Every structure is written in C-alpha cells, then in structure tokens.
Coordinates of N, CA and C in Angstrom, one line a residue:
X1 N 79.6 105.2 84.5 CA 80.7 105.5 85.3 C 82.0 105.2 84.6
X2 N 82.9 106.2 84.6 CA 84.2 106.0 83.9 C 85.3 105.5 84.9
X3 N 86.2 104.7 84.4 CA 87.3 104.2 85.2 C 88.5 105.0 84.9
X4 N 89.4 105.1 85.9 CA 90.7 105.8 85.7 C 91.6 104.7 85.2
X5 N 92.2 105.0 84.0 CA 93.1 104.0 83.4 C 94.4 104.6 83.2
X6 N 95.5 103.9 83.5 CA 96.8 104.4 83.3 C 97.3 103.6 82.1
X7 N 97.7 104.3 81.0 CA 98.1 103.7 79.8 C 99.6 104.0 79.5
X8 N 100.3 102.9 79.2 CA 101.7 103.1 78.8 C 101.8 102.7 77.4
X9 N 102.4 103.5 76.6 CA 102.5 103.2 75.1 C 103.9 102.7 74.8
X10 N 104.0 101.7 73.9 CA 105.2 101.2 73.4 C 105.5 101.7 72.0
X11 N 106.6 102.5 71.9 CA 106.9 103.2 70.7 C 108.3 103.1 70.3
X12 N 108.6 103.3 69.0 CA 110.0 103.6 68.6 C 110.2 105.0 68.8
X13 N 111.4 105.4 69.1 CA 111.7 106.9 69.4 C 111.5 107.6 68.1
X14 N 110.9 108.8 68.1 CA 110.6 109.6 66.9 C 111.9 110.0 66.1
X15 N 113.0 110.1 66.8 CA 114.2 110.6 66.0 C 114.7 109.5 65.1
X16 N 114.3 108.2 65.3 CA 114.7 107.1 64.5 C 116.1 106.7 64.6
X17 N 116.9 107.2 65.5 CA 118.3 106.8 65.6 C 118.6 105.6 66.4
X18 N 117.6 105.2 67.2 CA 117.7 104.1 68.1 C 116.8 102.9 67.6
X19 N 117.3 101.7 67.7 CA 116.5 100.5 67.3 C 115.7 100.0 68.5
X20 N 116.0 100.6 69.7 CA 115.3 100.1 70.9 C 113.9 100.6 71.0
X21 N 113.1 99.9 71.7 CA 111.7 100.3 72.0 C 111.7 101.2 73.2
X22 N 110.7 102.1 73.3 CA 110.6 103.1 74.4 C 109.2 103.0 74.9
X23 N 109.1 103.3 76.2 CA 107.8 103.4 76.9 C 107.5 104.8 77.1
X24 N 106.3 105.2 76.8 CA 105.9 106.6 77.0 C 104.6 106.6 77.9
X25 N 104.7 107.5 78.9 CA 103.6 107.6 79.9 C 103.6 109.0 80.5
X26 N 102.6 109.3 81.3 CA 102.5 110.6 81.9 C 102.4 110.5 83.4
X27 N 103.1 111.5 84.0 CA 103.0 111.6 85.5 C 102.6 113.0 85.8
X28 N 101.8 113.2 87.0 CA 101.4 114.5 87.3 C 102.6 115.4 87.7
X29 N 102.6 116.7 87.4 CA 103.6 117.6 87.8 C 103.6 117.8 89.3
X30 N 104.8 118.1 89.9 CA 104.9 118.2 91.3 C 104.0 119.4 91.9
X31 N 103.8 120.4 91.0 CA 103.0 121.5 91.4 C 101.5 121.2 91.4
X32 N 101.2 120.1 90.8 CA 99.8 119.7 90.7 C 99.0 120.2 89.6
X33 N 99.6 120.9 88.7 CA 98.9 121.6 87.6 C 99.4 121.0 86.2
X34 N 98.7 119.9 85.8 CA 99.0 119.3 84.6 C 99.9 118.0 84.7
X35 N 100.3 117.6 83.5 CA 101.0 116.3 83.4 C 102.3 116.5 82.7
X36 N 103.3 115.6 83.0 CA 104.6 115.7 82.4 C 104.8 114.3 81.6
X37 N 105.2 114.4 80.4 CA 105.5 113.3 79.6 C 106.8 112.6 79.9
X38 N 106.8 111.3 80.0 CA 108.0 110.6 80.4 C 108.3 109.5 79.3
X39 N 109.5 109.5 78.7 CA 110.0 108.5 77.8 C 111.1 107.7 78.5
X40 N 110.9 106.4 78.5 CA 111.9 105.5 79.2 C 112.3 104.4 78.2
X41 N 113.6 104.2 78.0 CA 114.1 103.2 77.1 C 113.9 101.8 77.8
X42 N 113.5 100.8 76.9 CA 113.4 99.4 77.4 C 114.8 98.7 77.2
X43 N 115.7 99.4 76.5 CA 117.0 98.8 76.3 C 117.0 97.5 75.6
X44 N 115.9 97.3 74.7 CA 115.8 96.1 73.9 C 115.2 96.4 72.6
X45 N 115.6 95.7 71.6 CA 115.0 95.9 70.2 C 114.0 94.8 69.9
X46 N 113.8 93.9 70.9 CA 112.9 92.8 70.7 C 111.5 93.2 71.3
X47 N 110.5 93.3 70.4 CA 109.2 93.8 70.8 C 108.6 93.0 71.9
X48 N 108.7 91.7 71.8 CA 108.1 90.8 72.8 C 108.6 91.1 74.2
X49 N 109.9 91.3 74.3 CA 110.5 91.7 75.6 C 110.0 93.1 76.1
X50 N 109.9 94.0 75.2 CA 109.5 95.3 75.5 C 108.0 95.3 75.9
X51 N 107.2 94.5 75.4 CA 105.8 94.3 75.8 C 105.7 93.9 77.2
X52 N 106.6 93.0 77.6 CA 106.6 92.5 79.0 C 107.0 93.7 80.0
X53 N 107.9 94.5 79.6 CA 108.3 95.6 80.4 C 107.1 96.7 80.5
X54 N 106.4 96.8 79.4 CA 105.3 97.7 79.3 C 104.2 97.3 80.3
X55 N 103.9 96.0 80.3 CA 102.9 95.4 81.2 C 103.3 95.6 82.7
X56 N 104.6 95.3 82.9 CA 105.1 95.5 84.3 C 104.9 96.9 84.8
X57 N 105.3 97.9 83.9 CA 105.2 99.3 84.3 C 103.7 99.7 84.5
X58 N 102.8 99.2 83.7 CA 101.4 99.5 83.9 C 100.9 98.9 85.2
X59 N 101.3 97.7 85.6 CA 100.9 97.2 86.9 C 101.5 98.0 88.0
X60 N 102.7 98.5 87.9 CA 103.3 99.4 89.0 C 102.5 100.7 89.1
X61 N 102.1 101.2 87.9 CA 101.4 102.5 88.0 C 100.0 102.2 88.5
X62 N 99.4 101.1 88.2 CA 98.0 100.8 88.7 C 98.0 100.6 90.2
X63 N 99.1 100.0 90.7 CA 99.2 99.8 92.2 C 99.8 101.0 92.9
X64 N 99.9 102.1 92.2 CA 100.4 103.4 92.7 C 101.8 103.3 93.3
X65 N 102.7 102.5 92.7 CA 104.1 102.5 93.1 C 104.8 103.7 92.6
X66 N 104.4 104.2 91.4 CA 105.1 105.4 90.8 C 104.5 106.7 91.3
X67 N 103.1 106.8 91.4 CA 102.5 108.0 91.8 C 101.1 107.8 92.3
X68 N 100.5 108.7 93.0 CA 99.2 108.6 93.6 C 98.1 108.9 92.7
X69 N 98.3 109.8 91.7 CA 97.2 110.2 90.8 C 97.2 109.3 89.6
X70 N 96.0 109.3 89.0 CA 95.8 108.4 87.8 C 95.3 109.3 86.7
X71 N 95.6 108.9 85.5 CA 95.1 109.6 84.3 C 93.7 109.1 84.1
X72 N 92.8 110.0 83.8 CA 91.4 109.6 83.5 C 91.2 109.4 82.0

C-alpha cells in the first residue's frame, strides 16, 4: 500500500542571482486537472533556517492547511 506524501524541496533559484534559499512544491490546479509548481522564497541565505521553514511548510501541507489534495 502506497502512502500519499507531500514533499517540499529546498533549492537555490536556478537563475543564480539570489543568495536566498527557495521552497519548491506543487499544488493542484483549481480546475482539478494537473498540478501547478510553486516557488516560495525563504528570505534567508542560511540553510539551517531555510530547513526549518521547509519542515514547517511540509507540516502545514500534511495537515491540509494549504490544500485538500495530496501528491502521490
């Protein structure tokens, strides 16, 4: 049996102009057909602080504060 897991990635922005860390995750489209990619700045260049924000966002997504559907 597979579990539904919501994963949030911690990445540097691909354009390389910002020193800040970014969170990347997916939310279902409002029409219900597919997913939309979301990039959110952590507004910090310290990886340890950014990891804390990543864990907090994962908990919010797991408790369905952000959306009702989950990524499989």
